[in-house]
Amino acid sequence: MYHIKTDSEEQTQTVAERLAQYLNPKDVITLDGDLGAGKTTFTKGLAKGLGVKRTVNSPTYTIIKEYKGTVPFYHMDVYRLEDSDEDIGFDEYFNGDGISVVEWSSFIQEFLPEERLEVTIHKTSESEREFVLNPIGKRFEKICEELINE
Ligand code: ADP
Ligand code: MG
């Protein structure tokens, strides 16, 4: 587990933007934490780091939004799939040409790929957040090492 603390929205976006530099197509980042923790904020940073020019908003009503960056960027918010075991074709995204980020990933646990970077966000004060990174697989282990030591 790797821990990163931020004390502003901008700092959170910068951390995510740095992480983006290490990512390749088929990488999956999961984001869990309460409403207002900073999942979408982190996603905006990732998108920026991947060269997405459009504004990234929470895709609550569509579940999946696709953006064009240096590679395709799939932003999922699966909050509405709580208590459902519906598979909306996750594999095609996770094994596709792009990078996926999943807000509320615990609701689709059974569809997540084996290797992924799990990010859990804790709100420790109004402006402070603690990010706990749990890399699953050697590739994400290495990415976390590099990110932390950058
Ligand atoms: P979620 O997607 O987890 O529901 P959002 O990213 O939409 O959360 O909202 C996070 C809110 O918390 C935003 O209003 C943001 O300005 C605020 N915030 C305050 N401090 C931070 C921080 N350090 N990192 C991220 N967001 C922060
Ligand atoms: Mg959100």
PDB file of C-alpha atoms and ligand atoms in Angstrom:
ATOM      1  CA  MET A   1       0.000   0.000   0.000  1.00  0.00           C
ATOM      2  CA  TYR A   2       1.180   3.499  -0.832  1.00  0.00           C
ATOM      3  CA  HIS A   3      -0.131   6.629   0.861  1.00  0.00           C
ATOM      4  CA  ILE A   4      -0.345  10.092  -0.667  1.00  0.00           C
ATOM      5  CA  LYS A   5      -1.829  13.153   1.037  1.00  0.00           C
ATOM      6  CA  THR A   6      -3.108  16.258  -0.699  1.00  0.00           C
ATOM      7  CA  ASP A   7      -4.522  19.453   0.733  1.00  0.00           C
ATOM      8  CA  SER A   8      -6.278  20.981  -2.239  1.00  0.00           C
ATOM      9  CA  GLU A   9      -8.278  20.022  -5.289  1.00  0.00           C
ATOM     10  CA  GLU A  10      -5.411  21.245  -7.491  1.00  0.00           C
ATOM     11  CA  GLN A  11      -2.896  19.058  -5.692  1.00  0.00           C
ATOM     12  CA  THR A  12      -5.111  16.030  -6.164  1.00  0.00           C
ATOM     13  CA  GLN A  13      -5.315  16.750  -9.875  1.00  0.00           C
ATOM     14  CA  THR A  14      -1.543  17.116 -10.068  1.00  0.00           C
ATOM     15  CA  VAL A  15      -0.987  13.722  -8.435  1.00  0.00           C
ATOM     16  CA  ALA A  16      -3.394  12.121 -10.907  1.00  0.00           C
ATOM     17  CA  GLU A  17      -1.781  13.945 -13.812  1.00  0.00           C
ATOM     18  CA  ARG A  18       1.596  12.535 -12.782  1.00  0.00           C
ATOM     19  CA  LEU A  19       0.177   9.042 -12.494  1.00  0.00           C
ATOM     20  CA  ALA A  20      -1.231   9.340 -16.027  1.00  0.00           C
ATOM     21  CA  GLN A  21       2.288   9.532 -17.474  1.00  0.00           C
ATOM     22  CA  TYR A  22       2.888   5.903 -16.509  1.00  0.00           C
ATOM     23  CA  LEU A  23      -0.309   4.476 -17.947  1.00  0.00           C
ATOM     24  CA  ASN A  24      -0.852   2.428 -21.090  1.00  0.00           C
ATOM     25  CA  PRO A  25      -3.932   1.129 -22.902  1.00  0.00           C
ATOM     26  CA  LYS A  26      -5.744  -1.644 -20.973  1.00  0.00           C
ATOM     27  CA  ASP A  27      -4.730  -0.175 -17.628  1.00  0.00           C
ATOM     28  CA  VAL A  28      -7.567   0.049 -15.119  1.00  0.00           C
ATOM     29  CA  ILE A  29      -7.660   2.441 -12.167  1.00  0.00           C
ATOM     30  CA  THR A  30     -10.424   2.029  -9.605  1.00  0.00           C
ATOM     31  CA  LEU A  31     -11.555   4.878  -7.357  1.00  0.00           C
ATOM     32  CA  ASP A  32     -13.506   4.273  -4.168  1.00  0.00           C
ATOM     33  CA  GLY A  33     -14.466   6.618  -1.371  1.00  0.00           C
ATOM     34  CA  ASP A  34     -17.529   8.501  -0.149  1.00  0.00           C
ATOM     35  CA  LEU A  35     -19.442  11.076  -2.130  1.00  0.00           C
ATOM     36  CA  GLY A  36     -17.256  14.195  -2.267  1.00  0.00           C
ATOM     37  CA  ALA A  37     -14.062  12.275  -1.548  1.00  0.00           C
ATOM     38  CA  GLY A  38     -12.484  13.396  -4.800  1.00  0.00           C
ATOM     39  CA  LYS A  39     -12.977  10.537  -7.267  1.00  0.00           C
ATOM     40  CA  THR A  40     -14.105  12.782 -10.106  1.00  0.00           C
ATOM     41  CA  THR A  41     -11.456  15.376  -9.254  1.00  0.00           C
ATOM     42  CA  PHE A  42      -8.787  12.684  -9.513  1.00  0.00           C
ATOM     43  CA  THR A  43     -10.303  11.544 -12.813  1.00  0.00           C
ATOM     44  CA  LYS A  44     -10.056  15.080 -14.215  1.00  0.00           C
ATOM     45  CA  GLY A  45      -6.330  15.061 -13.431  1.00  0.00           C
ATOM     46  CA  LEU A  46      -5.864  11.706 -15.133  1.00  0.00           C
ATOM     47  CA  ALA A  47      -7.720  12.971 -18.196  1.00  0.00           C
ATOM     48  CA  LYS A  48      -5.570  16.077 -18.361  1.00  0.00           C
ATOM     49  CA  GLY A  49      -2.431  13.960 -18.081  1.00  0.00           C
ATOM     50  CA  LEU A  50      -3.684  11.835 -20.972  1.00  0.00           C
ATOM     51  CA  GLY A  51      -4.197  14.848 -23.171  1.00  0.00           C
ATOM     52  CA  VAL A  52      -7.991  14.992 -22.993  1.00  0.00           C
ATOM     53  CA  LYS A  53      -9.076  18.507 -23.940  1.00  0.00           C
ATOM     54  CA  ARG A  54     -12.802  18.216 -23.258  1.00  0.00           C
ATOM     55  CA  THR A  55     -14.187  18.918 -19.802  1.00  0.00           C
ATOM     56  CA  VAL A  56     -14.611  15.743 -17.781  1.00  0.00           C
ATOM     57  CA  ASN A  57     -17.784  15.615 -15.708  1.00  0.00           C
ATOM     58  CA  SER A  58     -19.331  12.944 -13.566  1.00  0.00           C
ATOM     59  CA  PRO A  59     -21.027  10.461 -15.918  1.00  0.00           C
ATOM     60  CA  THR A  60     -23.700   9.506 -13.405  1.00  0.00           C
ATOM     61  CA  TYR A  61     -26.470   9.273 -15.977  1.00  0.00           C
ATOM     62  CA  THR A  62     -24.554   7.448 -18.650  1.00  0.00           C
ATOM     63  CA  ILE A  63     -22.336   5.120 -16.563  1.00  0.00           C
ATOM     64  CA  ILE A  64     -19.596   5.315 -19.198  1.00  0.00           C
ATOM     65  CA  LYS A  65     -18.198   8.331 -20.999  1.00  0.00           C
ATOM     66  CA  GLU A  66     -15.496   8.022 -23.588  1.00  0.00           C
ATOM     67  CA  TYR A  67     -12.909  10.745 -24.229  1.00  0.00           C
ATOM     68  CA  LYS A  68     -10.205  11.183 -26.835  1.00  0.00           C
ATOM     69  CA  GLY A  69      -6.746  11.804 -25.497  1.00  0.00           C
ATOM     70  CA  THR A  70      -3.371  10.463 -26.580  1.00  0.00           C
ATOM     71  CA  VAL A  71      -5.261   7.179 -26.148  1.00  0.00           C
ATOM     72  CA  PRO A  72      -9.001   6.618 -25.542  1.00  0.00           C
ATOM     73  CA  PHE A  73     -10.030   7.341 -21.967  1.00  0.00           C
ATOM     74  CA  TYR A  74     -13.067   5.574 -20.487  1.00  0.00           C
ATOM     75  CA  HIS A  75     -14.595   7.206 -17.437  1.00  0.00           C
ATOM     76  CA  MET A  76     -17.110   5.031 -15.606  1.00  0.00           C
ATOM     77  CA  ASP A  77     -19.242   5.871 -12.619  1.00  0.00           C
ATOM     78  CA  VAL A  78     -21.012   2.664 -11.662  1.00  0.00           C
ATOM     79  CA  TYR A  79     -22.823   4.043  -8.618  1.00  0.00           C
ATOM     80  CA  ARG A  80     -26.185   3.179 -10.197  1.00  0.00           C
ATOM     81  CA  LEU A  81     -25.182  -0.468 -10.520  1.00  0.00           C
ATOM     82  CA  GLU A  82     -25.256  -1.018  -6.769  1.00  0.00           C
ATOM     83  CA  ASP A  83     -27.422  -4.085  -6.089  1.00  0.00           C
ATOM     84  CA  SER A  84     -27.345  -5.040  -9.748  1.00  0.00           C
ATOM     85  CA  ASP A  85     -25.157  -7.675 -11.368  1.00  0.00           C
ATOM     86  CA  GLU A  86     -25.626  -6.310 -14.842  1.00  0.00           C
ATOM     87  CA  ASP A  87     -22.600  -6.618 -17.116  1.00  0.00           C
ATOM     88  CA  ILE A  88     -22.671  -3.718 -19.530  1.00  0.00           C
ATOM     89  CA  GLY A  89     -19.754  -5.052 -21.538  1.00  0.00           C
ATOM     90  CA  PHE A  90     -16.998  -4.102 -19.144  1.00  0.00           C
ATOM     91  CA  ASP A  91     -14.519  -6.518 -20.703  1.00  0.00           C
ATOM     92  CA  GLU A  92     -14.566  -4.679 -24.000  1.00  0.00           C
ATOM     93  CA  TYR A  93     -13.461  -1.535 -22.230  1.00  0.00           C
ATOM     94  CA  PHE A  94     -10.991  -3.172 -19.870  1.00  0.00           C
ATOM     95  CA  ASN A  95      -9.396  -5.163 -22.705  1.00  0.00           C
ATOM     96  CA  GLY A  96      -9.789  -2.450 -25.317  1.00  0.00           C
ATOM     97  CA  ASP A  97      -7.512   0.241 -26.714  1.00  0.00           C
ATOM     98  CA  GLY A  98      -7.963   2.699 -23.895  1.00  0.00           C
ATOM     99  CA  ILE A  99      -7.344   3.431 -20.250  1.00  0.00           C
ATOM    100  CA  SER A 100     -10.276   2.940 -17.872  1.00  0.00           C
ATOM    101  CA  VAL A 101     -11.095   4.643 -14.612  1.00  0.00           C
ATOM    102  CA  VAL A 102     -13.964   3.328 -12.488  1.00  0.00           C
ATOM    103  CA  GLU A 103     -15.640   5.355  -9.747  1.00  0.00           C
ATOM    104  CA  TRP A 104     -17.420   3.211  -7.101  1.00  0.00           C
ATOM    105  CA  SER A 105     -15.691   0.085  -8.407  1.00  0.00           C
ATOM    106  CA  SER A 106     -16.783  -1.989  -5.404  1.00  0.00           C
ATOM    107  CA  PHE A 107     -20.220  -2.231  -7.057  1.00  0.00           C
ATOM    108  CA  ILE A 108     -18.809  -4.139 -10.026  1.00  0.00           C
ATOM    109  CA  GLN A 109     -16.159  -6.110  -8.169  1.00  0.00           C
ATOM    110  CA  GLU A 110     -16.888  -9.310 -10.126  1.00  0.00           C
ATOM    111  CA  PHE A 111     -16.171  -7.648 -13.475  1.00  0.00           C
ATOM    112  CA  LEU A 112     -12.860  -6.007 -12.593  1.00  0.00           C
ATOM    113  CA  PRO A 113      -9.709  -7.348 -14.241  1.00  0.00           C
ATOM    114  CA  GLU A 114      -7.273  -9.204 -12.045  1.00  0.00           C
ATOM    115  CA  GLU A 115      -4.517  -6.612 -12.474  1.00  0.00           C
ATOM    116  CA  ARG A 116      -5.453  -3.057 -11.592  1.00  0.00           C
ATOM    117  CA  LEU A 117      -4.563  -0.084  -9.443  1.00  0.00           C
ATOM    118  CA  GLU A 118      -7.004   0.338  -6.588  1.00  0.00           C
ATOM    119  CA  VAL A 119      -7.215   3.843  -5.164  1.00  0.00           C
ATOM    120  CA  THR A 120      -9.193   4.469  -1.989  1.00  0.00           C
ATOM    121  CA  ILE A 121      -9.781   8.071  -0.946  1.00  0.00           C
ATOM    122  CA  HIS A 122     -10.343   9.229   2.627  1.00  0.00           C
ATOM    123  CA  LYS A 123     -11.577  12.701   3.443  1.00  0.00           C
ATOM    124  CA  THR A 124      -9.513  13.674   6.473  1.00  0.00           C
ATOM    125  CA  SER A 125     -10.673  17.312   6.624  1.00  0.00           C
ATOM    126  CA  GLU A 126     -12.540  19.791   4.434  1.00  0.00           C
ATOM    127  CA  SER A 127      -9.509  20.278   2.183  1.00  0.00           C
ATOM    128  CA  GLU A 128      -7.348  17.271   2.973  1.00  0.00           C
ATOM    129  CA  ARG A 129      -7.517  13.851   1.356  1.00  0.00           C
ATOM    130  CA  GLU A 130      -5.569  10.688   1.901  1.00  0.00           C
ATOM    131  CA  PHE A 131      -5.068   8.426  -1.106  1.00  0.00           C
ATOM    132  CA  VAL A 132      -4.301   4.787  -0.462  1.00  0.00           C
ATOM    133  CA  LEU A 133      -2.914   3.072  -3.536  1.00  0.00           C
ATOM    134  CA  ASN A 134      -3.132  -0.698  -3.689  1.00  0.00           C
ATOM    135  CA  PRO A 135      -1.348  -2.004  -6.782  1.00  0.00           C
ATOM    136  CA  ILE A 136      -2.482  -5.434  -7.909  1.00  0.00           C
ATOM    137  CA  GLY A 137       0.119  -7.001 -10.166  1.00  0.00           C
ATOM    138  CA  LYS A 138       3.815  -6.322 -10.800  1.00  0.00           C
ATOM    139  CA  ARG A 139       3.218  -3.599 -13.361  1.00  0.00           C
ATOM    140  CA  PHE A 140       1.208  -1.419 -10.981  1.00  0.00           C
ATOM    141  CA  GLU A 141       3.626  -2.177  -8.144  1.00  0.00           C
ATOM    142  CA  LYS A 142       6.388  -0.661 -10.266  1.00  0.00           C
ATOM    143  CA  ILE A 143       4.277   2.328 -11.269  1.00  0.00           C
ATOM    144  CA  CYS A 144       3.533   3.119  -7.608  1.00  0.00           C
ATOM    145  CA  GLU A 145       7.215   2.852  -6.680  1.00  0.00           C
ATOM    146  CA  GLU A 146       8.126   5.289  -9.421  1.00  0.00           C
ATOM    147  CA  LEU A 147       5.289   7.674  -8.647  1.00  0.00           C
ATOM    148  CA  ILE A 148       6.183   7.819  -4.956  1.00  0.00           C
ATOM    149  CA  ASN A 149       9.908   8.318  -5.633  1.00  0.00           C
ATOM    150  CA  GLU A 150       9.487  10.826  -8.470  1.00  0.00           C
TER     151      GLU A 150
HETATM  152  P1  ADP B   1     -16.527  12.322  -5.791  1.00  0.00           P
HETATM  153  O1  ADP B   1     -16.391  12.094  -7.269  1.00  0.00           O
HETATM  154  O2  ADP B   1     -15.674  11.383  -4.968  1.00  0.00           O
HETATM  155  O3  ADP B   1     -17.943  12.336  -5.316  1.00  0.00           O
HETATM  156  P2  ADP B   1     -15.677  15.028  -6.387  1.00  0.00           P
HETATM  157  O4  ADP B   1     -14.319  14.952  -6.977  1.00  0.00           O
HETATM  158  O5  ADP B   1     -16.822  15.241  -7.306  1.00  0.00           O
HETATM  159  O6  ADP B   1     -15.919  13.752  -5.445  1.00  0.00           O
HETATM  160  O7  ADP B   1     -15.733  16.198  -5.305  1.00  0.00           O
HETATM  161  C1  ADP B   1     -14.698  16.438  -4.405  1.00  0.00           C
HETATM  162  C2  ADP B   1     -14.980  17.765  -3.730  1.00  0.00           C
HETATM  163  O8  ADP B   1     -14.051  17.988  -2.677  1.00  0.00           O
HETATM  164  C3  ADP B   1     -14.833  18.933  -4.695  1.00  0.00           C
HETATM  165  O9  ADP B   1     -15.828  19.878  -4.400  1.00  0.00           O
HETATM  166  C4  ADP B   1     -13.451  19.488  -4.362  1.00  0.00           C
HETATM  167  O10 ADP B   1     -13.328  20.855  -4.616  1.00  0.00           O
HETATM  168  C5  ADP B   1     -13.375  19.214  -2.874  1.00  0.00           C
HETATM  169  N1  ADP B   1     -11.998  19.066  -2.365  1.00  0.00           N
HETATM  170  C6  ADP B   1     -11.496  19.741  -1.308  1.00  0.00           C
HETATM  171  N2  ADP B   1     -10.240  19.367  -1.050  1.00  0.00           N
HETATM  172  C7  ADP B   1      -9.920  18.425  -1.964  1.00  0.00           C
HETATM  173  C8  ADP B   1      -8.730  17.661  -2.206  1.00  0.00           C
HETATM  174  N3  ADP B   1      -7.630  17.750  -1.448  1.00  0.00           N
HETATM  175  N4  ADP B   1      -8.760  16.771  -3.226  1.00  0.00           N
HETATM  176  C9  ADP B   1      -9.879  16.639  -3.981  1.00  0.00           C
HETATM  177  N5  ADP B   1     -11.020  17.328  -3.813  1.00  0.00           N
HETATM  178  C10 ADP B   1     -11.042  18.227  -2.812  1.00  0.00           C
HETATM  179 MG    MG B   2     -17.794  11.431  -8.742  1.00  0.00          MG
END
